[in-house]
């Protein structure tokens, strides 16, 4: 039994905030604005996981009107989703994500991001693909006004492993 999900998220880049992507703090003069740590990649990933099981979206699970989520680490929210009753019968088969950002250069950080996400999802880094691209100066990402992220996740039912023939 397989289920596929897609997530998309955008946050505005501002001065005076830390830039957190995929649970990793990345040196940058700007950071993403949001109620939580505004980790746009993890938000897209959470929405992909919830989407795969038709469980709503991140805003329904962790409302930004709720003070307990102010400044919260999005990786901690991902851990909550993975540990929830709803996910009990499922594991992540693989993940493919794309970050759209004009700056900073993300390539040097990709291995750490993959390892961090793999650890949070309980899978090997080989199951976690994270790519970064610019949009060639076009649109809000191209102008450096924000960062966007897409994520696609495949979930596999834990009981769907082939049963050995007797
Ligand atoms: Zn978000």
JSON list of C-alpha atoms and ligand atoms in Angstrom, two decimals:
[
{"chain": "A", "resi": 1, "resn": "UNK", "atom": "CA", "xyz": [0.00, 0.00, 0.00]},
{"chain": "A", "resi": 2, "resn": "UNK", "atom": "CA", "xyz": [1.52, 3.30, -1.14]},
{"chain": "A", "resi": 3, "resn": "UNK", "atom": "CA", "xyz": [0.32, 6.90, -0.80]},
{"chain": "A", "resi": 4, "resn": "UNK", "atom": "CA", "xyz": [1.87, 9.97, -2.43]},
{"chain": "A", "resi": 5, "resn": "UNK", "atom": "CA", "xyz": [1.68, 13.57, -1.19]},
{"chain": "A", "resi": 6, "resn": "UNK", "atom": "CA", "xyz": [2.78, 17.00, -2.34]},
{"chain": "A", "resi": 7, "resn": "UNK", "atom": "CA", "xyz": [3.52, 20.11, -0.27]},
{"chain": "A", "resi": 8, "resn": "UNK", "atom": "CA", "xyz": [4.32, 23.69, -1.22]},
{"chain": "A", "resi": 9, "resn": "UNK", "atom": "CA", "xyz": [5.23, 26.64, 1.00]},
{"chain": "A", "resi": 10, "resn": "UNK", "atom": "CA", "xyz": [6.55, 30.20, 0.77]},
{"chain": "A", "resi": 11, "resn": "UNK", "atom": "CA", "xyz": [8.00, 32.54, 3.39]},
{"chain": "A", "resi": 12, "resn": "UNK", "atom": "CA", "xyz": [9.18, 36.14, 3.12]},
{"chain": "A", "resi": 13, "resn": "UNK", "atom": "CA", "xyz": [12.89, 36.94, 3.59]},
{"chain": "A", "resi": 14, "resn": "UNK", "atom": "CA", "xyz": [13.54, 39.70, 6.13]},
{"chain": "A", "resi": 15, "resn": "UNK", "atom": "CA", "xyz": [16.44, 41.16, 8.08]},
{"chain": "A", "resi": 16, "resn": "UNK", "atom": "CA", "xyz": [16.94, 40.18, 11.70]},
{"chain": "A", "resi": 17, "resn": "UNK", "atom": "CA", "xyz": [15.80, 36.57, 11.44]},
{"chain": "A", "resi": 18, "resn": "UNK", "atom": "CA", "xyz": [17.78, 33.37, 11.42]},
{"chain": "A", "resi": 19, "resn": "UNK", "atom": "CA", "xyz": [17.58, 31.34, 8.19]},
{"chain": "A", "resi": 20, "resn": "UNK", "atom": "CA", "xyz": [16.53, 27.76, 8.99]},
{"chain": "A", "resi": 21, "resn": "UNK", "atom": "CA", "xyz": [16.09, 25.29, 6.11]},
{"chain": "A", "resi": 22, "resn": "UNK", "atom": "CA", "xyz": [15.45, 21.61, 6.67]},
{"chain": "A", "resi": 23, "resn": "UNK", "atom": "CA", "xyz": [16.27, 22.02, 10.36]},
{"chain": "A", "resi": 24, "resn": "UNK", "atom": "CA", "xyz": [19.71, 23.50, 9.60]},
{"chain": "A", "resi": 25, "resn": "UNK", "atom": "CA", "xyz": [20.75, 27.08, 10.51]},
{"chain": "A", "resi": 26, "resn": "UNK", "atom": "CA", "xyz": [22.31, 28.62, 7.41]},
{"chain": "A", "resi": 27, "resn": "UNK", "atom": "CA", "xyz": [24.52, 31.71, 7.61]},
{"chain": "A", "resi": 28, "resn": "UNK", "atom": "CA", "xyz": [22.72, 34.54, 5.78]},
{"chain": "A", "resi": 29, "resn": "UNK", "atom": "CA", "xyz": [22.07, 38.26, 6.24]},
{"chain": "A", "resi": 30, "resn": "UNK", "atom": "CA", "xyz": [18.35, 37.52, 5.97]},
{"chain": "A", "resi": 31, "resn": "UNK", "atom": "CA", "xyz": [16.03, 34.93, 7.46]},
{"chain": "A", "resi": 32, "resn": "UNK", "atom": "CA", "xyz": [12.48, 33.76, 6.85]},
{"chain": "A", "resi": 33, "resn": "UNK", "atom": "CA", "xyz": [9.57, 35.48, 8.55]},
{"chain": "A", "resi": 34, "resn": "UNK", "atom": "CA", "xyz": [6.93, 33.35, 10.27]},
{"chain": "A", "resi": 35, "resn": "UNK", "atom": "CA", "xyz": [5.19, 32.42, 13.50]},
{"chain": "A", "resi": 36, "resn": "UNK", "atom": "CA", "xyz": [7.47, 29.39, 13.93]},
{"chain": "A", "resi": 37, "resn": "UNK", "atom": "CA", "xyz": [11.10, 29.28, 12.80]},
{"chain": "A", "resi": 38, "resn": "UNK", "atom": "CA", "xyz": [9.58, 29.60, 9.28]},
{"chain": "A", "resi": 39, "resn": "UNK", "atom": "CA", "xyz": [11.46, 26.57, 7.95]},
{"chain": "A", "resi": 40, "resn": "UNK", "atom": "CA", "xyz": [9.84, 26.60, 4.52]},
{"chain": "A", "resi": 41, "resn": "UNK", "atom": "CA", "xyz": [11.33, 23.25, 3.50]},
{"chain": "A", "resi": 42, "resn": "UNK", "atom": "CA", "xyz": [10.07, 21.39, 6.57]},
{"chain": "A", "resi": 43, "resn": "UNK", "atom": "CA", "xyz": [6.65, 23.05, 6.19]},
{"chain": "A", "resi": 44, "resn": "UNK", "atom": "CA", "xyz": [6.39, 21.78, 2.60]},
{"chain": "A", "resi": 45, "resn": "UNK", "atom": "CA", "xyz": [7.51, 18.36, 3.78]},
{"chain": "A", "resi": 46, "resn": "UNK", "atom": "CA", "xyz": [4.92, 18.22, 6.58]},
{"chain": "A", "resi": 47, "resn": "UNK", "atom": "CA", "xyz": [2.20, 19.23, 4.11]},
{"chain": "A", "resi": 48, "resn": "UNK", "atom": "CA", "xyz": [3.34, 16.47, 1.73]},
{"chain": "A", "resi": 49, "resn": "UNK", "atom": "CA", "xyz": [3.15, 13.86, 4.49]},
{"chain": "A", "resi": 50, "resn": "UNK", "atom": "CA", "xyz": [-0.26, 15.07, 5.68]},
{"chain": "A", "resi": 51, "resn": "UNK", "atom": "CA", "xyz": [-1.42, 15.34, 2.07]},
{"chain": "A", "resi": 52, "resn": "UNK", "atom": "CA", "xyz": [-0.44, 11.75, 1.32]},
{"chain": "A", "resi": 53, "resn": "UNK", "atom": "CA", "xyz": [-2.88, 10.56, 3.97]},
{"chain": "A", "resi": 54, "resn": "UNK", "atom": "CA", "xyz": [-5.50, 13.30, 3.39]},
{"chain": "A", "resi": 55, "resn": "UNK", "atom": "CA", "xyz": [-4.96, 14.54, 6.96]},
{"chain": "A", "resi": 56, "resn": "UNK", "atom": "CA", "xyz": [-5.38, 18.24, 6.22]},
{"chain": "A", "resi": 57, "resn": "UNK", "atom": "CA", "xyz": [-2.46, 20.67, 6.35]},
{"chain": "A", "resi": 58, "resn": "UNK", "atom": "CA", "xyz": [0.13, 22.10, 8.70]},
{"chain": "A", "resi": 59, "resn": "UNK", "atom": "CA", "xyz": [-2.07, 25.11, 9.52]},
{"chain": "A", "resi": 60, "resn": "UNK", "atom": "CA", "xyz": [-4.79, 22.82, 10.85]},
{"chain": "A", "resi": 61, "resn": "UNK", "atom": "CA", "xyz": [-2.35, 20.75, 12.92]},
{"chain": "A", "resi": 62, "resn": "UNK", "atom": "CA", "xyz": [-0.30, 23.67, 14.27]},
{"chain": "A", "resi": 63, "resn": "UNK", "atom": "CA", "xyz": [-2.35, 26.91, 13.99]},
{"chain": "A", "resi": 64, "resn": "UNK", "atom": "CA", "xyz": [-0.23, 30.08, 13.79]},
{"chain": "A", "resi": 65, "resn": "UNK", "atom": "CA", "xyz": [-2.78, 31.70, 16.11]},
{"chain": "A", "resi": 66, "resn": "UNK", "atom": "CA", "xyz": [-1.57, 29.32, 18.85]},
{"chain": "A", "resi": 67, "resn": "UNK", "atom": "CA", "xyz": [1.05, 30.93, 21.11]},
{"chain": "A", "resi": 68, "resn": "UNK", "atom": "CA", "xyz": [2.61, 27.55, 21.94]},
{"chain": "A", "resi": 69, "resn": "UNK", "atom": "CA", "xyz": [3.96, 27.41, 18.38]},
{"chain": "A", "resi": 70, "resn": "UNK", "atom": "CA", "xyz": [5.61, 30.88, 18.42]},
{"chain": "A", "resi": 71, "resn": "UNK", "atom": "CA", "xyz": [9.27, 30.45, 17.45]},
{"chain": "A", "resi": 72, "resn": "UNK", "atom": "CA", "xyz": [8.92, 26.66, 17.56]},
{"chain": "A", "resi": 73, "resn": "UNK", "atom": "CA", "xyz": [11.41, 24.49, 15.67]},
{"chain": "A", "resi": 74, "resn": "UNK", "atom": "CA", "xyz": [9.64, 23.10, 12.61]},
{"chain": "A", "resi": 75, "resn": "UNK", "atom": "CA", "xyz": [11.72, 19.92, 12.86]},
{"chain": "A", "resi": 76, "resn": "UNK", "atom": "CA", "xyz": [10.03, 19.42, 16.27]},
{"chain": "A", "resi": 77, "resn": "UNK", "atom": "CA", "xyz": [6.65, 19.77, 14.53]},
{"chain": "A", "resi": 78, "resn": "UNK", "atom": "CA", "xyz": [7.73, 17.19, 11.95]},
{"chain": "A", "resi": 79, "resn": "UNK", "atom": "CA", "xyz": [8.70, 14.84, 14.79]},
{"chain": "A", "resi": 80, "resn": "UNK", "atom": "CA", "xyz": [5.22, 15.35, 16.31]},
{"chain": "A", "resi": 81, "resn": "UNK", "atom": "CA", "xyz": [3.58, 14.41, 13.00]},
{"chain": "A", "resi": 82, "resn": "UNK", "atom": "CA", "xyz": [5.79, 11.33, 12.56]},
{"chain": "A", "resi": 83, "resn": "UNK", "atom": "CA", "xyz": [5.05, 10.21, 16.14]},
{"chain": "A", "resi": 84, "resn": "UNK", "atom": "CA", "xyz": [1.30, 10.78, 15.82]},
{"chain": "A", "resi": 85, "resn": "UNK", "atom": "CA", "xyz": [-1.27, 7.99, 15.88]},
{"chain": "A", "resi": 86, "resn": "UNK", "atom": "CA", "xyz": [-2.22, 8.85, 12.27]},
{"chain": "A", "resi": 87, "resn": "UNK", "atom": "CA", "xyz": [1.27, 7.96, 11.02]},
{"chain": "A", "resi": 88, "resn": "UNK", "atom": "CA", "xyz": [1.66, 4.84, 13.15]},
{"chain": "A", "resi": 89, "resn": "UNK", "atom": "CA", "xyz": [1.08, 2.41, 10.27]},
{"chain": "A", "resi": 90, "resn": "UNK", "atom": "CA", "xyz": [3.25, 4.28, 7.77]},
{"chain": "A", "resi": 91, "resn": "UNK", "atom": "CA", "xyz": [6.88, 4.88, 6.95]},
{"chain": "A", "resi": 92, "resn": "UNK", "atom": "CA", "xyz": [8.50, 7.19, 4.42]},
{"chain": "A", "resi": 93, "resn": "UNK", "atom": "CA", "xyz": [9.65, 5.35, 1.30]},
{"chain": "A", "resi": 94, "resn": "UNK", "atom": "CA", "xyz": [11.34, 8.40, -0.17]},
{"chain": "A", "resi": 95, "resn": "UNK", "atom": "CA", "xyz": [11.21, 12.18, -0.35]},
{"chain": "A", "resi": 96, "resn": "UNK", "atom": "CA", "xyz": [12.11, 14.59, -3.14]},
{"chain": "A", "resi": 97, "resn": "UNK", "atom": "CA", "xyz": [12.19, 18.31, -2.42]},
{"chain": "A", "resi": 98, "resn": "UNK", "atom": "CA", "xyz": [13.18, 21.47, -4.31]},
{"chain": "A", "resi": 99, "resn": "UNK", "atom": "CA", "xyz": [14.03, 24.81, -2.68]},
{"chain": "A", "resi": 100, "resn": "UNK", "atom": "CA", "xyz": [13.61, 27.93, -4.83]},
{"chain": "A", "resi": 101, "resn": "UNK", "atom": "CA", "xyz": [16.01, 30.60, -3.59]},
{"chain": "A", "resi": 102, "resn": "UNK", "atom": "CA", "xyz": [18.12, 33.26, -5.30]},
{"chain": "A", "resi": 103, "resn": "UNK", "atom": "CA", "xyz": [20.42, 33.43, -2.24]},
{"chain": "A", "resi": 104, "resn": "UNK", "atom": "CA", "xyz": [22.28, 32.27, -0.26]},
{"chain": "A", "resi": 105, "resn": "UNK", "atom": "CA", "xyz": [24.12, 29.49, -2.07]},
{"chain": "A", "resi": 106, "resn": "UNK", "atom": "CA", "xyz": [22.58, 26.32, -0.62]},
{"chain": "A", "resi": 107, "resn": "UNK", "atom": "CA", "xyz": [24.70, 23.60, -2.25]},
{"chain": "A", "resi": 108, "resn": "UNK", "atom": "CA", "xyz": [27.27, 23.41, 0.60]},
{"chain": "A", "resi": 109, "resn": "UNK", "atom": "CA", "xyz": [24.45, 22.81, 3.11]},
{"chain": "A", "resi": 110, "resn": "UNK", "atom": "CA", "xyz": [22.48, 20.17, 1.21]},
{"chain": "A", "resi": 111, "resn": "UNK", "atom": "CA", "xyz": [24.28, 17.12, 2.73]},
{"chain": "A", "resi": 112, "resn": "UNK", "atom": "CA", "xyz": [23.57, 18.36, 6.29]},
{"chain": "A", "resi": 113, "resn": "UNK", "atom": "CA", "xyz": [19.95, 19.13, 5.39]},
{"chain": "A", "resi": 114, "resn": "UNK", "atom": "CA", "xyz": [19.48, 15.63, 3.94]},
{"chain": "A", "resi": 115, "resn": "UNK", "atom": "CA", "xyz": [21.01, 14.00, 7.02]},
{"chain": "A", "resi": 116, "resn": "UNK", "atom": "CA", "xyz": [18.86, 16.12, 9.36]},
{"chain": "A", "resi": 117, "resn": "UNK", "atom": "CA", "xyz": [15.63, 15.34, 7.51]},
{"chain": "A", "resi": 118, "resn": "UNK", "atom": "CA", "xyz": [16.52, 11.64, 7.23]},
{"chain": "A", "resi": 119, "resn": "UNK", "atom": "CA", "xyz": [17.05, 11.47, 10.97]},
{"chain": "A", "resi": 120, "resn": "UNK", "atom": "CA", "xyz": [13.71, 13.20, 11.66]},
{"chain": "A", "resi": 121, "resn": "UNK", "atom": "CA", "xyz": [11.92, 10.82, 9.28]},
{"chain": "A", "resi": 122, "resn": "UNK", "atom": "CA", "xyz": [13.69, 7.69, 10.50]},
{"chain": "A", "resi": 123, "resn": "UNK", "atom": "CA", "xyz": [15.08, 6.81, 7.06]},
{"chain": "A", "resi": 124, "resn": "UNK", "atom": "CA", "xyz": [18.47, 6.65, 5.38]},
{"chain": "A", "resi": 125, "resn": "UNK", "atom": "CA", "xyz": [19.78, 9.85, 3.72]},
{"chain": "A", "resi": 126, "resn": "UNK", "atom": "CA", "xyz": [19.70, 7.91, 0.42]},
{"chain": "A", "resi": 127, "resn": "UNK", "atom": "CA", "xyz": [15.88, 8.12, 0.65]},
{"chain": "A", "resi": 128, "resn": "UNK", "atom": "CA", "xyz": [15.96, 11.91, 1.02]},
{"chain": "A", "resi": 129, "resn": "UNK", "atom": "CA", "xyz": [16.57, 14.11, -2.02]},
{"chain": "A", "resi": 130, "resn": "UNK", "atom": "CA", "xyz": [16.88, 17.87, -1.54]},
{"chain": "A", "resi": 131, "resn": "UNK", "atom": "CA", "xyz": [17.64, 20.13, -4.48]},
{"chain": "A", "resi": 132, "resn": "UNK", "atom": "CA", "xyz": [18.04, 23.90, -4.69]},
{"chain": "A", "resi": 133, "resn": "UNK", "atom": "CA", "xyz": [17.52, 26.13, -7.69]},
{"chain": "A", "resi": 134, "resn": "UNK", "atom": "CA", "xyz": [17.30, 29.83, -8.44]},
{"chain": "A", "resi": 135, "resn": "UNK", "atom": "CA", "xyz": [14.52, 31.18, -10.62]},
{"chain": "A", "resi": 136, "resn": "UNK", "atom": "CA", "xyz": [16.96, 33.10, -12.82]},
{"chain": "A", "resi": 137, "resn": "UNK", "atom": "CA", "xyz": [16.10, 36.43, -11.21]},
{"chain": "A", "resi": 138, "resn": "UNK", "atom": "CA", "xyz": [12.40, 36.05, -12.04]},
{"chain": "A", "resi": 139, "resn": "UNK", "atom": "CA", "xyz": [9.48, 36.47, -9.66]},
{"chain": "A", "resi": 140, "resn": "UNK", "atom": "CA", "xyz": [9.52, 36.98, -5.89]},
{"chain": "A", "resi": 141, "resn": "UNK", "atom": "CA", "xyz": [12.13, 34.28, -5.35]},
{"chain": "A", "resi": 142, "resn": "UNK", "atom": "CA", "xyz": [14.31, 35.76, -8.08]},
{"chain": "A", "resi": 143, "resn": "UNK", "atom": "CA", "xyz": [14.09, 39.21, -6.49]},
{"chain": "A", "resi": 144, "resn": "UNK", "atom": "CA", "xyz": [15.16, 37.72, -3.17]},
{"chain": "A", "resi": 145, "resn": "UNK", "atom": "CA", "xyz": [11.88, 38.64, -1.50]},
{"chain": "A", "resi": 146, "resn": "UNK", "atom": "CA", "xyz": [11.21, 35.12, -0.31]},
{"chain": "A", "resi": 147, "resn": "UNK", "atom": "CA", "xyz": [12.05, 31.44, -0.49]},
{"chain": "A", "resi": 148, "resn": "UNK", "atom": "CA", "xyz": [9.68, 28.71, -1.73]},
{"chain": "A", "resi": 149, "resn": "UNK", "atom": "CA", "xyz": [9.85, 24.94, -1.36]},
{"chain": "A", "resi": 150, "resn": "UNK", "atom": "CA", "xyz": [8.14, 21.97, -2.98]},
{"chain": "A", "resi": 151, "resn": "UNK", "atom": "CA", "xyz": [8.15, 18.47, -1.51]},
{"chain": "A", "resi": 152, "resn": "UNK", "atom": "CA", "xyz": [6.86, 15.14, -2.76]},
{"chain": "A", "resi": 153, "resn": "UNK", "atom": "CA", "xyz": [6.71, 12.20, -0.37]},
{"chain": "A", "resi": 154, "resn": "UNK", "atom": "CA", "xyz": [5.90, 8.54, -0.88]},
{"chain": "A", "resi": 155, "resn": "UNK", "atom": "CA", "xyz": [4.53, 6.73, 2.17]},
{"chain": "A", "resi": 156, "resn": "UNK", "atom": "CA", "xyz": [4.50, 2.96, 2.50]},
{"chain": "A", "resi": 157, "resn": "UNK", "atom": "CA", "xyz": [2.25, 1.00, 4.84]},
{"chain": "A", "resi": 158, "resn": "UNK", "atom": "CA", "xyz": [4.36, -0.81, 7.44]},
{"chain": "A", "resi": 159, "resn": "UNK", "atom": "CA", "xyz": [2.35, -4.03, 7.00]},
{"chain": "A", "resi": 160, "resn": "UNK", "atom": "CA", "xyz": [2.80, -4.03, 3.21]},
{"chain": "A", "resi": 161, "resn": "UNK", "atom": "CA", "xyz": [6.18, -5.79, 3.25]},
{"chain": "A", "resi": 162, "resn": "UNK", "atom": "CA", "xyz": [6.00, -9.01, 1.26]},
{"chain": "A", "resi": 163, "resn": "UNK", "atom": "CA", "xyz": [5.14, -12.02, 3.43]},
{"chain": "A", "resi": 164, "resn": "UNK", "atom": "CA", "xyz": [7.68, -14.84, 3.00]},
{"chain": "A", "resi": 165, "resn": "UNK", "atom": "CA", "xyz": [6.22, -17.96, 1.39]},
{"chain": "A", "resi": 166, "resn": "UNK", "atom": "CA", "xyz": [5.77, -20.83, 3.86]},
{"chain": "B", "resi": 1, "resn": "LIG", "atom": "ZN1", "xyz": [5.41, 27.80, 6.27]}
]
